[in-house]
Coordinates of C-alpha atoms and ligand atoms in Angstrom, one line a residue:
M104 CA -17.7 5.6 -16.4
N105 CA -13.9 4.0 -17.3
G106 CA -15.3 0.8 -18.4
T107 CA -14.1 -1.5 -15.9
E108 CA -16.6 -4.3 -15.1
W109 CA -16.5 -5.1 -11.3
P110 CA -17.9 -8.5 -9.9
G111 CA -21.8 -8.1 -9.4
G112 CA -22.7 -5.2 -11.8
A113 CA -20.7 -2.9 -8.9
N114 CA -19.8 0.9 -10.1
C115 CA -16.6 0.8 -8.6
A116 CA -14.2 -1.2 -6.8
A117 CA -12.6 -0.2 -2.8
S118 CA -9.9 -1.5 -1.1
F119 CA -8.5 -0.7 2.8
T120 CA -5.2 -1.3 2.8
F121 CA -2.5 -0.7 5.7
D122 CA 1.5 0.0 5.2
V123 CA 3.1 -1.5 8.3
D124 CA 5.9 0.6 7.8
G125 CA 7.1 0.4 11.9
E126 CA 10.8 1.4 12.4
A127 CA 12.1 0.9 8.7
A128 CA 10.1 3.9 7.5
A129 CA 12.2 6.4 9.8
L130 CA 15.7 4.5 9.6
A131 CA 14.9 5.3 5.9
A132 CA 14.4 8.7 6.1
D133 CA 17.1 9.4 8.3
P134 CA 19.1 6.1 9.8
R135 CA 20.1 8.8 12.9
T136 CA 16.3 8.0 14.3
A137 CA 18.2 5.1 15.1
R138 CA 19.6 6.7 18.3
S139 CA 16.1 7.9 19.2
L140 CA 13.9 5.7 21.8
S141 CA 11.4 8.7 21.4
V142 CA 11.0 8.3 17.2
M143 CA 11.5 4.4 17.4
T144 CA 8.5 3.9 19.9
H145 CA 6.5 6.3 17.5
Q146 CA 6.9 3.8 14.6
A147 CA 6.3 1.1 16.5
Y148 CA 3.0 1.9 17.9
G149 CA 2.0 0.6 14.7
P150 CA 3.2 -3.0 14.3
Q151 CA 2.7 -3.2 18.5
V152 CA -0.9 -1.4 18.8
G153 CA -2.4 -0.4 15.8
V154 CA -2.5 -3.5 13.7
R155 CA -4.2 -5.2 16.8
R156 CA -6.8 -2.5 16.7
L157 CA -7.2 -2.6 13.0
L158 CA -7.8 -6.0 13.0
R159 CA -10.4 -6.1 15.3
I160 CA -12.2 -3.4 13.3
L161 CA -11.8 -5.5 9.8
E162 CA -12.8 -9.0 11.8
R163 CA -16.3 -7.1 12.8
A164 CA -16.8 -5.5 8.9
R165 CA -15.8 -9.1 8.1
I166 CA -13.8 -7.5 5.0
R167 CA -10.6 -8.8 3.9
S168 CA -7.5 -6.4 3.5
T169 CA -4.2 -5.8 2.1
F170 CA -1.3 -5.5 4.3
F171 CA 1.9 -4.3 2.7
I172 CA 5.3 -4.6 5.0
P173 CA 9.0 -3.9 4.6
G174 CA 11.2 -7.3 5.5
F175 CA 12.9 -5.6 8.2
T176 CA 9.6 -4.3 10.3
A177 CA 8.3 -8.2 9.7
D178 CA 11.9 -9.4 11.2
L179 CA 11.0 -7.2 14.2
H180 CA 8.0 -8.1 14.7
P181 CA 7.1 -11.5 13.8
T182 CA 3.9 -12.1 15.8
T183 CA 2.3 -9.1 14.4
V184 CA 3.1 -10.7 10.8
R185 CA 1.5 -14.3 12.0
D186 CA -1.6 -12.6 13.5
I187 CA -2.4 -10.6 10.5
A188 CA -2.2 -13.7 8.0
A189 CA -3.9 -16.1 10.5
A190 CA -6.6 -13.3 10.4
G191 CA -7.3 -14.0 6.8
H192 CA -5.6 -11.0 4.9
E193 CA -3.2 -10.6 2.5
I194 CA 0.4 -9.8 3.0
A195 CA 2.4 -7.9 0.3
H196 CA 5.8 -7.1 -0.1
H197 CA 7.3 -3.0 0.8
G198 CA 11.0 -3.2 0.3
Y199 CA 12.7 -4.8 2.9
H200 CA 14.5 -1.5 4.6
H201 CA 11.7 0.5 3.0
V202 CA 14.0 2.6 0.9
K203 CA 12.9 4.4 -2.3
P204 CA 13.6 2.0 -5.4
T205 CA 15.0 5.2 -7.2
G206 CA 17.8 5.7 -4.7
L207 CA 19.0 2.1 -5.4
S208 CA 21.0 0.4 -8.4
L209 CA 19.6 -2.7 -10.2
A210 CA 21.4 -5.3 -8.0
E211 CA 20.9 -3.1 -5.1
Q212 CA 16.5 -3.2 -6.2
A213 CA 16.5 -7.1 -6.8
E214 CA 18.7 -7.4 -3.2
Q215 CA 15.9 -5.4 -1.5
L216 CA 13.3 -7.3 -3.4
D217 CA 14.6 -10.8 -2.5
R218 CA 15.6 -10.2 1.1
G219 CA 11.6 -8.7 1.5
T220 CA 10.1 -11.9 -0.1
D221 CA 12.2 -14.4 2.0
A222 CA 11.4 -12.4 5.2
L223 CA 7.7 -12.7 4.8
E224 CA 7.7 -16.2 3.3
R225 CA 9.7 -17.4 6.2
L226 CA 7.1 -15.6 8.7
T227 CA 3.8 -16.9 6.6
G228 CA 4.7 -19.9 4.4
Q229 CA 3.9 -17.7 1.4
R230 CA 5.4 -16.0 -1.4
P231 CA 3.6 -12.8 -1.8
V232 CA 2.5 -11.7 -4.7
G233 CA 1.6 -8.1 -4.4
Y234 CA 4.3 -5.0 -4.1
R235 CA 4.2 -1.6 -3.0
A236 CA 6.9 0.7 -3.8
P237 CA 8.6 2.7 -0.5
M238 CA 7.3 6.4 -0.3
W239 CA 5.1 4.8 -3.6
D240 CA 8.7 5.5 -5.7
L241 CA 8.2 3.2 -8.3
S242 CA 11.5 2.6 -10.3
W243 CA 11.3 2.3 -14.3
E244 CA 13.6 -1.1 -13.5
M245 CA 11.3 -2.3 -11.1
P246 CA 8.1 -3.5 -12.5
G247 CA 10.5 -6.2 -14.7
L248 CA 11.8 -7.0 -11.5
L249 CA 8.6 -7.9 -10.3
A250 CA 7.8 -9.7 -13.7
E251 CA 10.3 -11.9 -13.5
R252 CA 9.6 -12.9 -9.5
G253 CA 6.1 -13.9 -10.5
F254 CA 4.7 -11.3 -8.5
H255 CA 0.9 -10.7 -9.9
Y256 CA 0.5 -7.0 -9.0
D257 CA 1.9 -3.2 -8.0
S258 CA 0.1 -1.0 -6.7
S259 CA 2.4 2.4 -6.4
L260 CA 1.5 4.6 -10.1
M261 CA -0.9 7.3 -10.4
D262 CA -2.0 7.7 -14.2
D263 CA -5.4 6.2 -13.8
D264 CA -8.5 5.6 -11.6
A265 CA -9.0 1.3 -12.3
P266 CA -6.7 -1.4 -12.6
Y267 CA -5.0 -2.3 -15.7
L268 CA -2.0 -4.5 -16.8
L269 CA 1.7 -3.3 -17.4
S270 CA 4.2 -4.9 -20.0
P271 CA 7.3 -4.2 -18.0
G272 CA 9.3 -4.0 -21.3
P273 CA 9.2 -3.2 -25.2
E274 CA 8.7 -7.1 -26.3
A275 CA 5.2 -8.2 -26.5
D276 CA 5.9 -11.5 -25.2
E277 CA 6.7 -10.4 -21.8
T278 CA 4.7 -11.3 -18.6
P279 CA 2.5 -7.8 -17.8
I280 CA 1.9 -7.5 -14.3
V281 CA -1.2 -5.9 -13.3
E282 CA -1.0 -2.0 -11.4
I283 CA -3.6 -0.7 -9.4
P284 CA -3.5 2.8 -9.0
I285 CA -3.0 5.0 -5.8
Q286 CA -2.9 8.8 -5.3
W287 CA -1.9 10.9 -2.3
A288 CA -5.3 12.2 -1.5
L289 CA -6.2 8.9 -0.5
D290 CA -3.1 8.3 2.0
D291 CA -3.3 9.3 6.1
W292 CA 0.3 10.4 5.9
E293 CA -0.4 13.9 4.5
Q294 CA -3.1 14.2 7.1
Y295 CA -1.7 12.5 10.5
C296 CA 2.2 12.4 10.4
Y297 CA 4.4 14.9 12.1
L298 CA 7.7 13.4 13.6
P299 CA 9.9 16.1 14.0
D300 CA 13.4 16.5 12.2
V301 CA 12.1 13.5 10.0
T302 CA 8.8 14.4 8.1
E303 CA 7.3 17.7 9.6
L304 CA 4.1 18.0 7.3
G305 CA 1.9 19.4 10.2
P306 CA -0.9 20.7 11.5
I307 CA -2.0 17.4 12.1
Q308 CA -5.5 16.9 11.0
T309 CA -9.0 15.9 12.8
P310 CA -10.3 12.4 11.4
Q311 CA -13.2 14.5 10.3
H312 CA -11.1 16.2 8.0
A313 CA -8.8 13.4 6.7
I314 CA -12.7 11.1 6.5
E315 CA -14.3 14.2 4.3
L316 CA -11.4 13.9 1.6
W317 CA -11.1 10.4 1.2
R318 CA -15.2 10.3 1.1
A319 CA -15.0 12.8 -1.5
E320 CA -12.9 10.7 -3.8
L321 CA -15.1 7.6 -3.4
E322 CA -18.4 9.3 -4.7
G323 CA -16.4 10.7 -7.2
M324 CA -15.4 7.2 -8.0
R325 CA -19.4 5.7 -7.8
R326 CA -20.1 8.4 -10.0
F327 CA -17.2 8.0 -12.7
G328 CA -16.4 4.0 -11.9
G329 CA -12.6 3.4 -11.0
C330 CA -10.7 1.8 -7.9
W331 CA -10.9 3.5 -4.8
V332 CA -7.4 2.5 -2.5
L333 CA -7.2 4.1 0.6
T334 CA -3.6 3.9 2.4
N335 CA -3.5 3.9 5.7
H336 CA -0.5 3.5 8.0
P337 CA -0.9 1.3 12.1
F338 CA 1.2 4.0 13.5
L339 CA -1.2 6.6 12.2
S340 CA -4.6 5.4 11.8
G341 CA -4.3 3.0 14.4
R342 CA -4.4 5.6 16.9
P343 CA -7.9 5.2 19.3
G344 CA -10.0 8.6 17.4
R345 CA -8.6 7.9 14.1
A346 CA -9.4 4.3 14.5
A347 CA -12.7 4.8 15.6
A348 CA -13.4 7.3 12.4
L349 CA -11.9 4.6 10.1
E350 CA -14.3 2.0 11.5
A351 CA -17.5 4.4 11.0
L352 CA -16.3 4.9 7.3
I353 CA -15.6 1.2 6.6
S354 CA -19.4 0.5 7.7
E355 CA -20.6 3.3 5.4
V356 CA -18.7 1.6 2.8
S357 CA -19.9 -1.8 3.5
A358 CA -23.4 -0.5 3.3
M359 CA -23.1 1.0 0.0
P360 CA -24.3 -1.8 -2.5
D361 CA -22.6 -0.6 -5.6
I362 CA -19.2 -1.1 -4.4
W363 CA -17.1 -3.9 -4.7
I364 CA -15.0 -4.2 -1.5
A365 CA -12.1 -6.5 -1.9
S366 CA -8.3 -7.0 -1.4
L367 CA -5.6 -5.9 -3.8
N368 CA -4.6 -9.8 -4.7
E369 CA -8.6 -10.4 -5.3
I370 CA -8.8 -7.3 -7.4
A371 CA -5.6 -8.1 -9.6
E372 CA -7.1 -11.5 -10.2
H373 CA -10.3 -10.1 -11.5
T374 CA -8.2 -7.4 -13.8
K375 CA -6.3 -10.4 -15.5
L376 CA -9.3 -12.1 -16.3
G377 CA -10.4 -8.7 -18.1
G378 CA -7.5 -9.4 -20.6
T379 CA -6.8 -6.1 -21.7
T380 CA -4.1 -5.7 -23.9
P381 CA -1.2 -4.5 -21.8
R382 CA 0.5 -1.3 -21.4
Q383 CA 4.1 -0.9 -21.8
I384 CA 6.7 1.6 -19.7
M385 CA 8.0 4.1 -22.0
P386 CA 10.8 5.0 -20.0
L387 CA 11.7 9.0 -19.8
N388 CA 15.2 8.9 -17.9
H389 CA 17.2 9.0 -21.1
H390 CA 15.9 12.9 -21.3
L391 CA 18.4 13.4 -18.5
K392 CA 21.0 12.5 -20.2
Ligands
LIG910 ZN1 5.4 2.9 3.6

């Protein structure tokens, strides 16, 4: 076991999270997609249709989830954002234009962060406390920008099975944030996303294939301990066959007595209570000079 203690003596924690990328993800990948009504509707399916179906599933299962939303998508679909918040789920930050922080200057990263926060706060009345980098591509500078702005946690890194405290700089007195790690096998993008000329992963997998992969990781977490964070995109997993399979998985996980299901802000709060020594970032980009 990795030593993390979970509420109720659970073997592991589990969180069903959703990245409501919408149009922003395609536009960031290739601005020319703005010319394609088809591509825009492929992406709009998430906030327009997928989210509503997923909200009903979460309500039936009585679990709280975390929805990461780019500010641009929030501005385009304000009712969707308000509906998610009204259902009691956490609304978290996912950039403004869904551009990778690693391709931006420090000032541009700060601008994306502040613009995204403003968009979400305008719609929900609350500042987000959680952040997930678009395409999970966190920069070395971003933990510091998040800490300065009072964010509680990030969920974009891949170096552990369980959450930990992350100090954004070399000084011992810097306020740490919580890092809640993710990994590529627990994402629906690689299984389901096919968008010609934008992201041609293909072939599209069956829900059974995706669920089998996610369940195997969950069984490993139950065996060794950790925090299983599943990332689904409403424009992908909100489609009927996939949503039905996801609902069956949620029912299955909900019935497991050794798993604590929570939203990411609840997991971050629990991690802070643990009071472990923060890890420090050791930038490696100087090796490129
Ligand atoms: Zn995204």
